[in-house]
Short mmCIF file of C-alpha atoms in Angstrom, two decimals:
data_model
loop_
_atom_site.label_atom_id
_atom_site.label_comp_id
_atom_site.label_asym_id
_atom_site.label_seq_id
_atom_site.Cartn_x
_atom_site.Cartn_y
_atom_site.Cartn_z
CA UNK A 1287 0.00 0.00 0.00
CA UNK A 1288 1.36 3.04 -0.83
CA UNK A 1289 1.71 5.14 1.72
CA UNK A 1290 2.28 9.24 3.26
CA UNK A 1291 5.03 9.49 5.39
CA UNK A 1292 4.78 13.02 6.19
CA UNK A 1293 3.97 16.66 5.03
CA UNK A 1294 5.71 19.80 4.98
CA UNK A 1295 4.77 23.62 4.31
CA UNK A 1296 7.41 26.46 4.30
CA UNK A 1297 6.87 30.14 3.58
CA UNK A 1298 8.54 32.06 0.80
CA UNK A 1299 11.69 32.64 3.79
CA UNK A 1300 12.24 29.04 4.20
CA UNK A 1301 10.47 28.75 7.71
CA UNK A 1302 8.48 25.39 8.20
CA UNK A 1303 4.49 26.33 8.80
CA UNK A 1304 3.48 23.05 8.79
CA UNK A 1305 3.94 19.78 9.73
CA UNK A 1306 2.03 16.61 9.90
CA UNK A 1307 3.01 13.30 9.74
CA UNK A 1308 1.90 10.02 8.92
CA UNK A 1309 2.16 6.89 10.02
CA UNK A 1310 4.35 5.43 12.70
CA UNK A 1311 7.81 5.91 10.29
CA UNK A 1312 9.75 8.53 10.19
CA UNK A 1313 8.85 10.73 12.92
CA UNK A 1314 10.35 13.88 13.80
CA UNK A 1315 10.22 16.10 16.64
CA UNK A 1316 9.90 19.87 16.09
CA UNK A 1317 13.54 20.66 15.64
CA UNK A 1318 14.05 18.24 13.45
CA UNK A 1319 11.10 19.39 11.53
CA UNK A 1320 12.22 22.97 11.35
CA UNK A 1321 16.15 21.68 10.77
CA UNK A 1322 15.00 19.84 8.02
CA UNK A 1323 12.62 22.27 6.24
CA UNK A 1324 15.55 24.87 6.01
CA UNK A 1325 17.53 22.47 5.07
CA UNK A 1326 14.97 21.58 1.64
CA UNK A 1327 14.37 25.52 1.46
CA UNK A 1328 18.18 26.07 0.56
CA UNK A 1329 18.97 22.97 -1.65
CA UNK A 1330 15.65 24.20 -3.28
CA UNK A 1331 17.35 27.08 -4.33
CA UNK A 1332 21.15 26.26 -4.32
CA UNK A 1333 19.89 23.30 -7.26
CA UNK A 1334 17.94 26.18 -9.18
CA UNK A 1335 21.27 27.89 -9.61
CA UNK A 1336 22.63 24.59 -11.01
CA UNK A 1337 20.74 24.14 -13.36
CA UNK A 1338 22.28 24.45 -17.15
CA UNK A 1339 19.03 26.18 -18.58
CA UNK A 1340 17.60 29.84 -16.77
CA UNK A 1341 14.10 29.64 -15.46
CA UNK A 1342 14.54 26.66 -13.34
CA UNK A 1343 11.37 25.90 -11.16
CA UNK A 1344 13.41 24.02 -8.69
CA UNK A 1345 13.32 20.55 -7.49
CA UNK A 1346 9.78 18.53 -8.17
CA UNK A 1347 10.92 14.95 -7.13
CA UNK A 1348 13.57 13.29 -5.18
CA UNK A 1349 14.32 9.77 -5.59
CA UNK A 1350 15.83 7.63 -2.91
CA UNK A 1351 15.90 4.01 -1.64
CA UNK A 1352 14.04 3.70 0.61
CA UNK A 1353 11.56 7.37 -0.02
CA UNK A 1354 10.19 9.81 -2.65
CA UNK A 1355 9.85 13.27 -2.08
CA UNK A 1356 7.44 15.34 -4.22
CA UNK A 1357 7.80 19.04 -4.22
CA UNK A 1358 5.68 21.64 -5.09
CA UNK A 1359 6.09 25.52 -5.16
CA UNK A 1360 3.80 28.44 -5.84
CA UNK A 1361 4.96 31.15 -7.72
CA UNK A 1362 4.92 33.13 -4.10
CA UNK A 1363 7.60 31.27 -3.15
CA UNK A 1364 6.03 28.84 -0.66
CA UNK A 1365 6.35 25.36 -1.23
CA UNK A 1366 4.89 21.92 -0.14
CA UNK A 1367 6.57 18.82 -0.15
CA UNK A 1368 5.24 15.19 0.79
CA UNK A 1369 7.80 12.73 1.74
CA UNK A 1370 6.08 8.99 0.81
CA UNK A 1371 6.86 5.72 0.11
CA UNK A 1372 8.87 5.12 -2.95
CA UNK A 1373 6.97 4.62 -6.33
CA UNK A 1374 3.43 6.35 -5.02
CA UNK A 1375 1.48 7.55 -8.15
CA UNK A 1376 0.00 11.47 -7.90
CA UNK A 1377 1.49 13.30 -6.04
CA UNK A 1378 1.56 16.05 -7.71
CA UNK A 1379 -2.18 16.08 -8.14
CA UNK A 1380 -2.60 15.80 -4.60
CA UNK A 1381 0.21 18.57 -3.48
CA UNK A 1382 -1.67 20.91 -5.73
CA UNK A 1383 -5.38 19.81 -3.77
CA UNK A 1384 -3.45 20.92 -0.32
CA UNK A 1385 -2.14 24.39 -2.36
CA UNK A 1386 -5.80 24.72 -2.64
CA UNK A 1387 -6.92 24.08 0.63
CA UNK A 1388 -3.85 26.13 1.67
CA UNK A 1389 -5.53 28.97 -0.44
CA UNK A 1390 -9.30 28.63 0.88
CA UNK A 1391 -8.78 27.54 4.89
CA UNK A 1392 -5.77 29.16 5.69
CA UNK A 1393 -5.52 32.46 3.86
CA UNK A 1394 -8.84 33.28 3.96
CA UNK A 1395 -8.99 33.16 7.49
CA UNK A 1396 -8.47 36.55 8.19
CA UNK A 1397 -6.75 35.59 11.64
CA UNK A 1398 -4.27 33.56 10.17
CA UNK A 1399 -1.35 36.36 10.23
CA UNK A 1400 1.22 35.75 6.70
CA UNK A 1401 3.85 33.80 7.05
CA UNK A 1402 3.44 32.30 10.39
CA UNK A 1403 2.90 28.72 11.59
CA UNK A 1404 -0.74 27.40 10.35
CA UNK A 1405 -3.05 26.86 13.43
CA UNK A 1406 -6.51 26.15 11.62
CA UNK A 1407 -8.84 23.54 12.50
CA UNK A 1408 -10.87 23.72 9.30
CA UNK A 1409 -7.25 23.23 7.21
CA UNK A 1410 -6.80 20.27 9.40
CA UNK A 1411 -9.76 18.40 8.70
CA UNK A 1412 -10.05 19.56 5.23
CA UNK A 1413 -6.62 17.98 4.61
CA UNK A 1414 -7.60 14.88 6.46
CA UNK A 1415 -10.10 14.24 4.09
CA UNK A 1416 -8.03 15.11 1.12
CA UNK A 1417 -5.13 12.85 2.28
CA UNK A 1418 -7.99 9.83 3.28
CA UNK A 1419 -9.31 10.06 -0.20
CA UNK A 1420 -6.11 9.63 -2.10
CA UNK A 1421 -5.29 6.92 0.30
CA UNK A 1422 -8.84 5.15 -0.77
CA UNK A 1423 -8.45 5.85 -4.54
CA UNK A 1424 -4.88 4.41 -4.41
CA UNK A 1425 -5.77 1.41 -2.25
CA UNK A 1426 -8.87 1.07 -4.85
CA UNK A 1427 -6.73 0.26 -7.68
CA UNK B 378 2.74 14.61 -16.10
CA UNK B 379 2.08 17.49 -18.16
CA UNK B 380 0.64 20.55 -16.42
CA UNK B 381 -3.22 21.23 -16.19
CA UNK B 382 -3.41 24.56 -18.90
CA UNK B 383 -4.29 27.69 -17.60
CA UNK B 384 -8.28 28.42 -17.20
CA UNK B 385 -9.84 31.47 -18.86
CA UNK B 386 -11.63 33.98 -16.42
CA UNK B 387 -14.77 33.53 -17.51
CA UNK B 388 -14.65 29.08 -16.93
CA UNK B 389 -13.01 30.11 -13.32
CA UNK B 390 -15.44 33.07 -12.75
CA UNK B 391 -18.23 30.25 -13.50
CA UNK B 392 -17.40 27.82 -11.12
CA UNK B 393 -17.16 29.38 -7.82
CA UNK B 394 -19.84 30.05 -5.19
CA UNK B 395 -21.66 33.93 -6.00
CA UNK B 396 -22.59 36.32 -3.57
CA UNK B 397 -25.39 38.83 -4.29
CA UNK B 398 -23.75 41.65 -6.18
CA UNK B 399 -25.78 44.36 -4.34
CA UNK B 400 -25.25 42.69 -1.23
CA UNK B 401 -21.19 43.09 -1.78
CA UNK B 402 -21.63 46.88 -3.03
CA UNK B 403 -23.82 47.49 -0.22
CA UNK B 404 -20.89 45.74 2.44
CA UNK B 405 -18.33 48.13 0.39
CA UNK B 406 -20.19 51.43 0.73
CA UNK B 407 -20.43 50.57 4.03
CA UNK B 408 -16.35 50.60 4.74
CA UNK B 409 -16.14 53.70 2.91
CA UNK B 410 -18.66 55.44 4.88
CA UNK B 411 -17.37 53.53 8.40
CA UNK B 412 -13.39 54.98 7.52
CA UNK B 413 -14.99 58.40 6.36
CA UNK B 414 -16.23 58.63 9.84
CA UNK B 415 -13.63 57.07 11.84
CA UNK B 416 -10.86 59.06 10.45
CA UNK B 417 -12.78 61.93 8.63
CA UNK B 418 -9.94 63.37 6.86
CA UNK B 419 -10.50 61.79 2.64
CA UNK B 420 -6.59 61.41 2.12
CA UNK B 421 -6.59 59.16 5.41
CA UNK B 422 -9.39 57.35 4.21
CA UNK B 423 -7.73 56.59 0.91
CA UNK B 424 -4.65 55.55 2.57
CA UNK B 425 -6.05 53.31 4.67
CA UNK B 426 -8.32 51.84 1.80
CA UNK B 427 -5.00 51.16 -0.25
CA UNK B 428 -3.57 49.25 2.94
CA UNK B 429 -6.21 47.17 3.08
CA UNK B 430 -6.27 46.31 -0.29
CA UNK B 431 -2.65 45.45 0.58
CA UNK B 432 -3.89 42.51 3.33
CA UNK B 433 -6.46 41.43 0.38
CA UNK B 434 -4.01 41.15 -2.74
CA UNK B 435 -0.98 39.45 -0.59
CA UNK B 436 -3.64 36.56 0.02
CA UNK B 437 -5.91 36.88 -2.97
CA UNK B 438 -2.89 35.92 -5.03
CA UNK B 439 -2.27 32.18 -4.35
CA UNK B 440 -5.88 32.15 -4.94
CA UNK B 441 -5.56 33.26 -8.23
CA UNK B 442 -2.41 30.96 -9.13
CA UNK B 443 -4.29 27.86 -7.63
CA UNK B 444 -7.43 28.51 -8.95
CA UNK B 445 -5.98 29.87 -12.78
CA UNK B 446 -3.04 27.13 -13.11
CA UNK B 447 -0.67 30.26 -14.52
CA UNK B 448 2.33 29.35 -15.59
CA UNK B 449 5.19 32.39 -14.63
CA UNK B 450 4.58 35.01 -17.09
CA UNK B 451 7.45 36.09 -18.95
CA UNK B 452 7.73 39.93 -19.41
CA UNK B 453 5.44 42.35 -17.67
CA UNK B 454 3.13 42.90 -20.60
CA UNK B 455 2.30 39.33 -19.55
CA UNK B 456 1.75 40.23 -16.30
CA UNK B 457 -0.99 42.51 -17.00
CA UNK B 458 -2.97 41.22 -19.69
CA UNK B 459 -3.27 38.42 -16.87
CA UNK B 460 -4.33 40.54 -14.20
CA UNK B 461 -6.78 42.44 -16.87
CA UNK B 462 -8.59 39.11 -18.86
CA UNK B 463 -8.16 36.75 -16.10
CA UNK B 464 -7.73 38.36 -12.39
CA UNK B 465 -10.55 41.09 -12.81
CA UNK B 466 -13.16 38.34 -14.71
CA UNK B 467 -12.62 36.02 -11.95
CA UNK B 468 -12.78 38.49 -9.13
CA UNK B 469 -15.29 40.81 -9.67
CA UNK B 470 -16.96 39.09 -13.13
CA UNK B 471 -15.86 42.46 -15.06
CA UNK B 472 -13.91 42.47 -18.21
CA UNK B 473 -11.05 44.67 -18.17
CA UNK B 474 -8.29 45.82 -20.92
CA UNK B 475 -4.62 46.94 -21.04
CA UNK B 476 -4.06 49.84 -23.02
CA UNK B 477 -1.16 52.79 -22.83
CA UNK B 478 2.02 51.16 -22.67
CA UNK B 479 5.11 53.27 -22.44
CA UNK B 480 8.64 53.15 -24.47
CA UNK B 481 10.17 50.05 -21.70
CA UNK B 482 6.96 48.01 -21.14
CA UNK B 483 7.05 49.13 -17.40
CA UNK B 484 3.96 51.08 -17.32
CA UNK B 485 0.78 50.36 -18.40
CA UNK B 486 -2.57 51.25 -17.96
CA UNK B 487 -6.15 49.04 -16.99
CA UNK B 488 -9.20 50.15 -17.67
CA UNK B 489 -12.16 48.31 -16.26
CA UNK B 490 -15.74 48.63 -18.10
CA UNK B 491 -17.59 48.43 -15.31
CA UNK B 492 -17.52 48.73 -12.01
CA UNK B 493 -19.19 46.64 -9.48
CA UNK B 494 -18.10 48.60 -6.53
CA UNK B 495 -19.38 51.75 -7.64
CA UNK B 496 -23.27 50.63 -8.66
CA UNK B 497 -25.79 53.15 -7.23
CA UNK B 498 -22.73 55.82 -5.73
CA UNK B 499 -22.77 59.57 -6.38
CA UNK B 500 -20.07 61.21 -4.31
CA UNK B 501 -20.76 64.69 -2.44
CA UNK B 502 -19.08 67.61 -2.84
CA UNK B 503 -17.21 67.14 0.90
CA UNK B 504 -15.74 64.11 -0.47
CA UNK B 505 -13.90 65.05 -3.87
CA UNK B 506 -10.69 63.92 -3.01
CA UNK B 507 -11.52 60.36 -2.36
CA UNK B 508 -10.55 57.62 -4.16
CA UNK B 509 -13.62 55.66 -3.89
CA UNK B 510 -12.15 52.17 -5.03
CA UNK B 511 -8.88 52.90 -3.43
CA UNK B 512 -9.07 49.44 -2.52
CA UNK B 513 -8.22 48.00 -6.03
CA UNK B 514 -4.85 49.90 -6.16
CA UNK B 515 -3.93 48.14 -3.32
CA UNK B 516 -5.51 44.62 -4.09
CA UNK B 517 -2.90 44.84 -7.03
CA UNK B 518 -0.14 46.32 -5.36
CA UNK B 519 -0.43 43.49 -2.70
CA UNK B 520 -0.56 40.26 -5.24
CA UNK B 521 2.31 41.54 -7.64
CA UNK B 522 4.14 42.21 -4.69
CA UNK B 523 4.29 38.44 -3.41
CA UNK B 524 5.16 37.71 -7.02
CA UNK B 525 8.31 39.89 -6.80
CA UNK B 526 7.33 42.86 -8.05
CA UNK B 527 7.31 46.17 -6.44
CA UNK B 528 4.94 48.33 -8.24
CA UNK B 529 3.19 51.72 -7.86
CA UNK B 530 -0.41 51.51 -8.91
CA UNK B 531 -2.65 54.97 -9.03
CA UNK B 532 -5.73 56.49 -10.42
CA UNK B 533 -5.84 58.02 -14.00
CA UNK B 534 -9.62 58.04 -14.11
CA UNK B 535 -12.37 57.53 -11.95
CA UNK B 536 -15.56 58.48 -13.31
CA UNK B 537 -17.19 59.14 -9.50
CA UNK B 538 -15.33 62.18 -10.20
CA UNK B 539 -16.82 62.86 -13.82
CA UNK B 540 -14.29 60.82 -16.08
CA UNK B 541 -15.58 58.51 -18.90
CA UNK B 542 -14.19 55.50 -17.66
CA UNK B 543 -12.62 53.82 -14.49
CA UNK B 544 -8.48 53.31 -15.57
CA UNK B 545 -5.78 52.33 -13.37
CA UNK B 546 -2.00 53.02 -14.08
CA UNK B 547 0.30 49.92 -12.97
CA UNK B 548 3.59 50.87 -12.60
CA UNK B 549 6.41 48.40 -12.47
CA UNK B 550 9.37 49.48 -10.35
CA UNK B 551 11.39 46.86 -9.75
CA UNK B 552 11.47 43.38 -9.87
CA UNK B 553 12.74 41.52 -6.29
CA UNK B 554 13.75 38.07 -7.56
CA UNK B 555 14.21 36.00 -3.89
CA UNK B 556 17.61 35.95 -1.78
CA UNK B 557 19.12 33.05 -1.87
CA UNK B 558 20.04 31.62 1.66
CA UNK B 559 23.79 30.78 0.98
CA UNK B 560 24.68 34.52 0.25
CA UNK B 561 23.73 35.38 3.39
CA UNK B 562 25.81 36.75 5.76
CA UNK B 563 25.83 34.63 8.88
#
């Protein structure tokens, strides 16, 4: 079964907003969390400097043994990344479903002040739902 | 997997949820009135209608990038003809058009059709100076601004004061690409 390990958010300045994870692998404690997300924020942009043609978007996927990591940034500079099991199909379908939830529960919420770490209940559950549905399409196949 | 293409402002401007328009002019009259009161002085009012326009646009824009699937535009001119034929359509259902571009492609002009803001306002004579949708220069400012570009956005025409039509000059003033963390000094 193909499965979540965890999920990251990290504003535009490379601070980690969110994290959630999945599962009983893998788990971090919060400075590890934040350690790690800075970490991804400046490979994320050293590795757009490497690359041999201008205009990279930065890293989408990263391949190893034993994980994949799917990354996804807005053109505002914040990005999400899942961390799952390797070989797990859409991703990228459902990183741009938790942009979108990102957009609705968290921004509009007009006490959610920019940039800081996301404490809404209605993103929570929304993104419950979103990750229990991919998990039930994918175990559907 | 190839990206989803961008969606036209009118398919976007379909498929979300509508509020009664009269009900939202109504709720914006009511701000204008509310800061003309509170602060009473027009130029503090239009201030303080810009700045909030400025907490609208820095959220409204992920909004728009979710919602339109944009790809990152590639020259200004780009820029606006998005913000005119998709960002106006889906926002406030009004079709809007770029016009008045200067020598560098920096500056540029929008001029909206219509106005849903404005339905049913007259302004009196005490309140000539205001900038009754004050509040778009700053949606505008705010978005562009999270997409790395620091702009200047002001009034040409505004026909609560007895223009023809309502136009908006965007000007670009510099684009902010983002630090990168190694250059920083530690």
């Amino acid at each position: 079964m193909a499965a979540i390990y965890s999920l990251y958010i990290i504003n535009n300045s490379g601070g980690l907003i969110f994290y959630k994870d999945y599962g009983s692998k893998g788990r971090m404690d919060t400075n590890d969390s934040l350690r790690v997300a800075s970490l991804w924020h400046s490979m994320h942009a050293i590795l757009q400097q490497l690359s041999p043609i201008n205009g990279c978007s930065g890293i989408e996927l990263l391949e190893a043994d034993t994980f994949d990591l799917h990354c996804f940034q807005s053109l505002t500079g914040t990005k999400f990344f899942v961390v799952c099991e390797t070989g797990t199909q859409h991703m990228e379908a459902l990183l741009k479903v938790i942009y979108e939830l990102y957009t609705d529960y968290v921004l509009k919420n007009p006490f959610y002040e920019m940039e800081m770490p996301i404490r809404c209940e209605l993103f929570d559950i929304n993104l419950t739902q979103a990750i229990q549905k991919d998990r039930v399409a994918l175990l559907g196949r | 997997m190839p990206p989803a293409a961008p969606r036209s402002g009118d398919a976007i401007f379909a498929s979300v949820e509508r509020v009664n328009a009269e009900l939202f002019t109504l709720t914006y009259g009511a701000i204008v009135r509310q800061l003309l009161t509170d602060l009473e002085e027009v130029e503090e009012v239009n201030k303080q209608l810009d700045q909030m326009g400025y907490n609208i646009g820095i959220r409204l824009i992920d909004e728009f990038l979710a919602k339109s699937n944009v790809s990152r535009c590639v020259d200004f001119k780009e820029t606006a003809e998005m913000i005119a034929k998709v960002g106006f359509k889906m926002f406030l259902g009004v079709t809007a058009s770029v016009m008045n571009w200067d020598a560098d492609g920096t500056c540029c002009s929008i001029v909206l059709e219509d106005n849903p803001l404005v339905d049913f306002v007259e302004l009196p004579d005490t309140c000539q100076g205001l900038y009754y949708c004050n509040i778009l220069s700053g949606v505008i400012r705010g978005a562009l601004e999270m997409v790395a570009m620091k702009t200047e956005v002001t009034w040409i025409r505004d026909m609560l004061r007895g223009d023809d039509a309502y136009e908006l000059q965007v000007k670009l003033l510099k684009q902010v690409p983002e630090e990168y963390p190694y250059k920083d000094d530690e």
